[in-house]
Amino acid sequence: MPRPQLVDHMHAAERAALVLVHGPAGFGKTTAMLQYYLQLKDRGIATGWVGLDRADNDLDRFLAYLVEAFRAIDPGIPSAIGQRGTTAADDTDGAMLDLAGHLAAFEGEFVLFLDDFEVIESPVVLGLVRQFIDVLPAGGRLVVGSRTVPDLGLGRLRAHGQLVEIETPQLRFSSAETAAFLRQQRGLALRDDDILRLQHRTEGWPAALWLVSLALRDRSDPHRFVETFDGSNASIADYLVEDVLARQGEPVRQFLLRTSVLQELSAPLCDHLLQRDDSRELLAQIERAHLFLVPQDSDRHWYRYHALFSGFLRDQLRQSAPQELHGLHQRAAQWWAAHGKPTRAIEHALQCGDGAYLMALLQAHANDLLWLGRTRTLARWHAAPAVAAHLAQHPALMLIFGWALTLAHRYDESLKLLDALQAGLAAGTLGEQDVPAVAISVQRAFILAMQDRVKESAELWHLCTPMVTPAQPFSYAMLGASYGFCLVAEGRFAEARGFLEQARRRVQEIGNSFIAPMALCLEGAIDFAQGHLRNATSGFRAALAGGGAAALLPQAASNTVAAAFLAEALYEANALDEAERLLNIYLPLLKDAAAPDQLITSFAVLARIAGARGRQDRADELLDEMELTGHRHGLPRMVATARLERSRVALLRGQVVAAQNQLASGCDERTWEPLGGLVTHANDTEAPAIAQFRLRIRTGRAESVLAPLKQALKEAEALQRHRRALKLSVLLAEALCATGQSAAGLRRLRDALQFAAGEGFVRSFVDEGPMLLRWVAELQDSLAETHGGDAALTGFVASLLAAGGATPHAAPVPPPPSAAPAGAAAGVLSERELQVLRLLTGGHRNRAIAERLFVSETTVKAHLRSINVKLGAESRTHAIAVARQRGLLD
């Protein structure tokens, strides 16, 4: 029924980024949202709608439906889904390609509805939605319907006036609404006292009132019925049985019960499932009877049952005909398999009780799904009891599931599978024809690289390389990608390109795969390291698009990783808006899919962008999150790099003690020694040695770094690491100027600028801060004379100074580097950690601290663990005592 007052609440929220409609099942949230949706459409406002179910915790599936909903808002959004013309019922590997950019360019208002959001439990999907809310343009709004309060950072949104909540009291029917619904819409002749009694006993629960209205149809004495109705869930279930199912004819009743095993219904699927030919007529009859059947498309080819009703039907089927469940699921699986939808088929096969059929489906399709990057789906299936019961008899599938678990960052589980395979080979129960030993070693080498054990990975790859052949296609392709990464770290660029080219050729023979964009990313990383920023950026863009227009790849695989590479390249070229937009959308996905280097660069780039825009609190939060992520995943290099970045920032602020303390922590030999001198992508230009050069230059010890800087520069140039050489040249120029060798310093700076201008390197200069920019400004006049008025170079220098907030002849002078920061606390703890510690001293518990800082309790606990580690404390009380002793709380 119309709920004008409730819809008015939604209209009143038109300046909020998020409208949250939440309440128990059946309280009419979907009805209210639908009325609002239709009113918006009548007003000409662009709208999209996604009804969610538990399968949408699969990121690829969620993204597919999300992009399709946005294409209803803006048909100009390109996507793999659009290219294939799929429907909501299709099994798709659709990708959200640069969605944020299209939304930012969208003119006018739009509203996206996400209903039944309570089913979403995946942290990465929740993180994606949180980030999406953050990047909504001014005219965009999200309306979320949920039975529970979702984890979407509501405290922060509430504090900034970006959230409107419509809760259970607003969802309940008032007495007037109950009377209007029962009398006018349902046509029931009820006395006032009957209506008041129903209002009281249902507490205004719309679904209960709807069910009551069904039960009251055709009753000769409605007053007697109302007197006996107590409003309980058991009563409602009884009435569903007695007054909904019992009133249907036997064909309809049997149809409802047996089709409840389906998430989505179509006439052909139902005909096959029930071995009949009249499903289309029955679906139409059920829809006309308002039996909770919801059409999923305008042509009414696909339907689903309302969640409340489908759950009830499945319970009834389990009670009345449990012996039929396996057969129903098996026929559903057969239909989906015959129609080219293997994931839907396997989902039903998991429940059909036929292990042989299930494993046959997996053997037929798991390898193709792995090539397409459906790793989360495969990893989820691995946990199913039906798979676990039979997997040991299928070694090739064990290897496939091992890769899926590895790519989902579940290394312990994948290593258990590899150990079992290795034991089988050693015992002779498995042979090379079952699973080649080298395929196990290849997967182990990849896991080592993902665990940031790059030197060990490279050593194992060296052993594997002669034994991997094109006859092992996936191992061969991963060899090119992962071994290529190790070779780049070793500086063996030509060999790396050769292996990447082999991987590309092999992938082209197989067909579309997530490995092709991965290879493009690594080639771009080589270009980046060699100083070819423009080529690198083009390669990263191609990888983000899926390696080509025809490559229909899952967003959560290599496309996501490409976003990290591209954002870093864009940041270097000072394209801050585009870099930030990319990372705001992709960071939740990167946390779930990326290797350590891409996670490190993503956090660092976002933090630097925030710092460049004066949002230092946000920059500090990102570095805190980066460090906590490193602790959580056992990645000490990520933790150390966060501290190197804090050292750089502290130095720019003139906080020398803080910079020294952070640098000492970030340069711990135990972190860097396992790399064995290898240069990883994330630390090409931000490594312990470079950070130490910077600190000495800015603390009056520039003379001591001249010789080692020149040697490091020579080594970088010999290895063709021209990006690193550029950074070292900039620091060397600053060191020369700081030691009174201004002429030599300016010549070195001029050469660096000449190289940078050709490729567009901007932040390599700007991020060094005011001191360096002062020398660039001093050089500006002489450039016109020295280079004969080279417009490109002088224009580049002017843009570089503008990017740094400096103007010719008036560059900002940095603060003197001798003063220690107030309290010297930043040298030990981050600002956010200090906030947590101060609240802790005030007697606040974790929940109270989380509410005050607008973070989760999990984040507070992680901060407390980090505080204990940094202070060497064993408890909260001990941490407070140590902090006071060191003067951190004065």
Coordinates of N, CA and C in Angstrom, one line a residue, residues 163-287:
L163 N 24.3 10.7 6.4 CA 23.4 9.5 6.6 C 22.1 9.9 7.1
V164 N 21.0 9.3 6.5 CA 19.7 9.4 7.0 C 19.2 7.9 7.3
E165 N 18.8 7.7 8.5 CA 18.3 6.3 8.8 C 16.8 6.3 9.0
I166 N 16.2 5.3 8.3 CA 14.8 5.0 8.5 C 14.7 3.7 9.2
E167 N 14.2 3.7 10.4 CA 14.3 2.5 11.3 C 12.9 1.9 11.5
T168 N 12.9 0.9 12.4 CA 11.7 0.1 12.6 C 10.5 1.0 13.0
P169 N 10.6 1.9 13.9 CA 9.4 2.7 14.2 C 8.8 3.4 13.0
Q170 N 9.7 3.9 12.1 CA 9.1 4.6 10.9 C 8.6 3.6 9.9
L171 N 9.0 2.3 10.0 CA 8.5 1.3 9.0 C 7.2 0.7 9.5
R172 N 6.9 0.8 10.8 CA 5.6 0.2 11.2 C 4.4 0.9 10.7
F173 N 3.4 0.2 10.4 CA 2.1 0.8 10.0 C 1.5 1.5 11.2
S174 N 1.0 2.7 11.0 CA 0.2 3.4 12.0 C -1.2 2.7 12.0
S175 N -2.0 3.1 13.0 CA -3.3 2.6 13.1 C -4.1 3.0 11.8
A176 N -3.9 4.2 11.4 CA -4.6 4.7 10.2 C -4.2 4.0 9.0
E177 N -2.8 3.7 8.9 CA -2.3 3.0 7.7 C -2.9 1.5 7.7
T178 N -2.9 0.9 8.9 CA -3.5 -0.4 9.0 C -4.9 -0.5 8.6
A179 N -5.7 0.5 9.0 CA -7.1 0.5 8.6 C -7.2 0.7 7.1
A180 N -6.5 1.7 6.6 CA -6.5 1.9 5.1 C -6.1 0.7 4.3
F181 N -5.1 0.0 4.8 CA -4.6 -1.2 4.1 C -5.6 -2.3 4.1
L182 N -6.2 -2.6 5.2 CA -7.1 -3.7 5.3 C -8.4 -3.5 4.7
R183 N -8.9 -2.2 4.8 CA -10.2 -1.9 4.3 C -10.2 -1.5 2.8
Q184 N -9.3 -0.6 2.5 CA -9.4 0.0 1.2 C -8.6 -0.9 0.2
Q185 N -7.4 -1.3 0.5 CA -6.6 -2.0 -0.4 C -7.0 -3.5 -0.5
R186 N -7.2 -4.1 0.7 CA -7.6 -5.5 0.7 C -9.1 -5.8 0.7
G187 N -9.9 -4.7 0.9 CA -11.3 -4.9 0.7 C -12.0 -5.7 1.8
L188 N -11.4 -5.6 3.0 CA -12.0 -6.4 4.2 C -12.9 -5.5 5.0
A189 N -14.0 -6.1 5.3 CA -15.0 -5.4 6.2 C -14.7 -5.7 7.6
L190 N -13.9 -4.9 8.3 CA -13.5 -5.2 9.7 C -14.0 -4.0 10.6
R191 N -14.4 -4.4 11.8 CA -14.8 -3.4 12.8 C -13.5 -2.7 13.3
D192 N -13.8 -1.5 13.9 CA -12.7 -0.7 14.4 C -11.9 -1.4 15.5
D193 N -12.6 -2.2 16.4 CA -11.9 -2.9 17.4 C -11.1 -4.0 16.9
D194 N -11.6 -4.7 15.8 CA -10.8 -5.7 15.1 C -9.4 -5.1 14.6
I195 N -9.5 -4.0 14.0 CA -8.4 -3.3 13.4 C -7.4 -2.9 14.5
L196 N -7.9 -2.4 15.6 CA -7.0 -2.0 16.7 C -6.4 -3.3 17.3
R197 N -7.1 -4.4 17.4 CA -6.5 -5.6 17.9 C -5.4 -6.1 17.0
L198 N -5.6 -6.1 15.7 CA -4.6 -6.5 14.8 C -3.4 -5.6 14.8
Q199 N -3.6 -4.3 14.9 CA -2.6 -3.3 15.0 C -1.7 -3.6 16.2
H200 N -2.4 -3.9 17.3 CA -1.6 -4.2 18.6 C -0.8 -5.5 18.5
R201 N -1.5 -6.5 18.0 CA -0.9 -7.8 18.0 C 0.2 -8.0 17.0
T202 N 0.1 -7.3 15.9 CA 1.2 -7.4 14.9 C 2.2 -6.3 15.1
E203 N 1.9 -5.3 16.0 CA 2.8 -4.2 16.2 C 3.1 -3.4 14.9
G204 N 2.1 -3.4 14.0 CA 2.3 -2.7 12.8 C 3.2 -3.3 11.8
W205 N 3.5 -4.6 12.0 CA 4.4 -5.4 11.1 C 3.7 -5.6 9.7
P206 N 4.1 -4.9 8.7 CA 3.4 -5.0 7.4 C 3.2 -6.4 6.8
A207 N 4.3 -7.2 6.9 CA 4.2 -8.5 6.4 C 3.1 -9.4 7.1
A208 N 3.1 -9.2 8.4 CA 2.1 -9.9 9.2 C 0.7 -9.5 8.8
L209 N 0.5 -8.2 8.6 CA -0.8 -7.7 8.2 C -1.2 -8.2 6.8
W210 N -0.2 -8.3 6.0 CA -0.4 -8.9 4.6 C -0.9 -10.3 4.7
L211 N -0.2 -11.1 5.6 CA -0.5 -12.5 5.7 C -1.9 -12.6 6.4
V212 N -2.2 -11.8 7.3 CA -3.5 -11.8 8.0 C -4.6 -11.5 6.9
S213 N -4.3 -10.6 6.0 CA -5.3 -10.2 5.0 C -5.6 -11.4 4.1
L214 N -4.5 -12.2 3.8 CA -4.7 -13.4 3.0 C -5.6 -14.4 3.8
A215 N -5.3 -14.6 5.1 CA -6.0 -15.5 5.8 C -7.5 -15.1 6.0
L216 N -7.8 -13.8 6.0 CA -9.2 -13.4 6.2 C -10.0 -13.5 4.9
R217 N -9.4 -13.7 3.8 CA -10.2 -13.8 2.5 C -11.2 -14.9 2.6
D218 N -12.4 -14.7 2.2 CA -13.5 -15.7 2.1 C -13.9 -16.2 3.5
R219 N -13.5 -15.6 4.6 CA -13.9 -16.1 5.9 C -15.3 -15.5 6.2
S220 N -16.2 -16.3 6.7 CA -17.6 -15.8 7.0 C -17.6 -15.1 8.3
D221 N -16.6 -15.3 9.2 CA -16.7 -14.7 10.5 C -15.3 -14.1 10.8
P222 N -14.9 -13.0 10.2 CA -13.6 -12.4 10.4 C -13.3 -12.0 11.8
H223 N -14.4 -11.6 12.5 CA -14.2 -11.2 13.9 C -13.7 -12.3 14.8
R224 N -14.2 -13.5 14.6 CA -13.7 -14.7 15.3 C -12.3 -15.0 15.0
F225 N -11.9 -14.9 13.8 CA -10.5 -15.1 13.4 C -9.6 -14.1 14.1
V226 N -10.0 -12.9 14.1 CA -9.1 -11.8 14.7 C -8.9 -12.1 16.2
E227 N -10.0 -12.6 16.9 CA -9.9 -12.8 18.3 C -8.9 -13.9 18.6
T228 N -8.8 -14.9 17.7 CA -7.9 -16.0 18.0 C -6.4 -15.8 17.5
F229 N -6.2 -14.8 16.8 CA -4.9 -14.5 16.2 C -4.0 -13.8 17.3
D230 N -2.8 -14.4 17.6 CA -2.0 -13.8 18.6 C -0.8 -13.1 18.1
G231 N -0.6 -13.1 16.7 CA 0.5 -12.3 16.1 C 1.9 -12.9 16.2
S232 N 2.0 -14.2 16.7 CA 3.4 -14.8 16.8 C 3.9 -15.3 15.5
N233 N 5.2 -15.5 15.4 CA 5.8 -16.1 14.2 C 5.2 -17.5 13.9
A234 N 5.0 -18.2 15.0 CA 4.4 -19.6 14.8 C 3.0 -19.4 14.2
S235 N 2.3 -18.4 14.6 CA 0.9 -18.2 14.0 C 1.0 -17.9 12.6
I236 N 2.0 -17.0 12.3 CA 2.1 -16.6 10.9 C 2.5 -17.8 10.0
A237 N 3.4 -18.7 10.5 CA 3.8 -19.9 9.8 C 2.6 -20.8 9.6
D238 N 1.8 -20.9 10.7 CA 0.6 -21.8 10.6 C -0.3 -21.2 9.5
Y239 N -0.5 -19.9 9.4 CA -1.4 -19.4 8.5 C -0.9 -19.5 7.0
L240 N 0.4 -19.4 6.9 CA 1.0 -19.6 5.6 C 0.7 -21.1 5.2
V241 N 0.8 -22.0 6.1 CA 0.5 -23.4 5.7 C -1.0 -23.5 5.5
E242 N -1.8 -23.0 6.4 CA -3.3 -23.3 6.3 C -4.0 -22.4 5.4
D243 N -3.6 -21.2 5.3 CA -4.4 -20.2 4.5 C -3.7 -19.8 3.2
V244 N -2.4 -20.1 3.0 CA -1.8 -19.8 1.7 C -1.6 -21.1 0.9
L245 N -0.8 -22.0 1.5 CA -0.6 -23.3 0.8 C -1.9 -24.1 0.7
A246 N -2.6 -24.2 1.8 CA -3.8 -25.1 1.8 C -4.8 -24.6 0.8
R247 N -4.9 -23.3 0.5 CA -5.9 -22.8 -0.3 C -5.6 -22.9 -1.8
Q248 N -4.3 -23.3 -2.1 CA -3.9 -23.5 -3.5 C -4.3 -24.9 -4.0
G249 N -4.5 -25.0 -5.2 CA -4.7 -26.3 -5.8 C -3.4 -27.1 -5.7
E250 N -3.6 -28.4 -5.8 CA -2.4 -29.3 -5.7 C -1.3 -29.0 -6.7
P251 N -1.6 -28.7 -7.9 CA -0.5 -28.3 -8.9 C 0.3 -27.1 -8.4
V252 N -0.4 -26.1 -8.0 CA 0.3 -24.8 -7.6 C 1.1 -25.1 -6.3
R253 N 0.5 -25.8 -5.3 CA 1.2 -26.1 -4.1 C 2.4 -26.9 -4.3
Q254 N 2.4 -27.9 -5.1 CA 3.6 -28.7 -5.4 C 4.6 -27.9 -6.2
F255 N 4.1 -27.0 -7.1 CA 5.0 -26.2 -7.9 C 5.8 -25.2 -6.9
L256 N 5.1 -24.6 -6.0 CA 5.7 -23.6 -5.1 C 6.8 -24.3 -4.2
L257 N 6.4 -25.5 -3.7 CA 7.4 -26.2 -2.8 C 8.6 -26.6 -3.5
R258 N 8.5 -27.2 -4.7 CA 9.6 -27.8 -5.4 C 10.5 -26.8 -6.1
T259 N 9.9 -25.7 -6.5 CA 10.7 -24.6 -7.2 C 11.4 -23.8 -6.2
S260 N 11.1 -24.0 -4.9 CA 11.8 -23.1 -3.9 C 13.3 -23.4 -3.8
V261 N 13.8 -24.5 -4.4 CA 15.2 -24.8 -4.4 C 16.0 -23.9 -5.3
L262 N 15.2 -23.1 -6.2 CA 15.9 -22.3 -7.1 C 16.0 -20.9 -6.6
Q263 N 17.2 -20.3 -6.9 CA 17.4 -18.8 -6.5 C 16.6 -18.0 -7.6
E264 N 16.6 -18.4 -8.8 CA 16.0 -17.7 -9.9 C 15.1 -18.7 -10.7
L265 N 14.0 -18.2 -11.1 CA 13.0 -19.1 -11.8 C 12.7 -18.6 -13.2
S266 N 12.7 -19.5 -14.1 CA 12.2 -19.2 -15.5 C 11.3 -20.4 -15.9
A267 N 10.4 -20.2 -16.9 CA 9.5 -21.3 -17.3 C 10.3 -22.5 -17.8
P268 N 11.3 -22.3 -18.7 CA 12.0 -23.5 -19.2 C 12.7 -24.3 -18.0
L269 N 13.3 -23.5 -17.1 CA 14.0 -24.2 -16.0 C 13.0 -24.9 -15.1
C270 N 11.9 -24.3 -14.8 CA 10.9 -25.0 -14.0 C 10.3 -26.2 -14.7
D271 N 10.1 -26.1 -16.0 CA 9.6 -27.3 -16.7 C 10.6 -28.4 -16.6
H272 N 11.9 -28.2 -16.8 CA 12.9 -29.2 -16.6 C 12.9 -29.8 -15.2
L273 N 12.9 -28.9 -14.3 CA 13.0 -29.3 -12.9 C 11.9 -30.2 -12.5
L274 N 10.6 -29.9 -12.9 CA 9.5 -30.6 -12.5 C 8.9 -31.6 -13.5
Q275 N 9.6 -31.6 -14.7 CA 9.3 -32.5 -15.7 C 7.8 -32.3 -16.2
R276 N 7.5 -31.0 -16.5 CA 6.2 -30.7 -16.9 C 6.3 -29.6 -18.1
D277 N 5.2 -29.2 -18.6 CA 5.3 -28.2 -19.7 C 4.4 -27.0 -19.6
D278 N 3.9 -26.8 -18.3 CA 3.0 -25.7 -18.2 C 3.5 -24.6 -17.1
S279 N 4.8 -24.6 -16.9 CA 5.3 -23.7 -15.9 C 5.1 -22.2 -16.2
R280 N 5.0 -21.8 -17.5 CA 4.8 -20.4 -17.8 C 3.4 -20.0 -17.3
E281 N 2.4 -20.8 -17.5 CA 1.1 -20.5 -17.0 C 1.0 -20.5 -15.5
L282 N 1.7 -21.4 -14.9 CA 1.7 -21.5 -13.4 C 2.3 -20.3 -12.8
L283 N 3.4 -19.8 -13.4 CA 4.1 -18.6 -12.9 C 3.2 -17.4 -13.0
A284 N 2.5 -17.3 -14.1 CA 1.6 -16.2 -14.3 C 0.5 -16.3 -13.3
Q285 N 0.0 -17.4 -13.0 CA -1.1 -17.6 -12.1 C -0.6 -17.2 -10.7
I286 N 0.6 -17.7 -10.3 CA 1.1 -17.4 -9.0 C 1.3 -15.9 -8.8
E287 N 1.8 -15.2 -9.9 CA 2.0 -13.8 -9.8 C 0.7 -13.1 -9.6

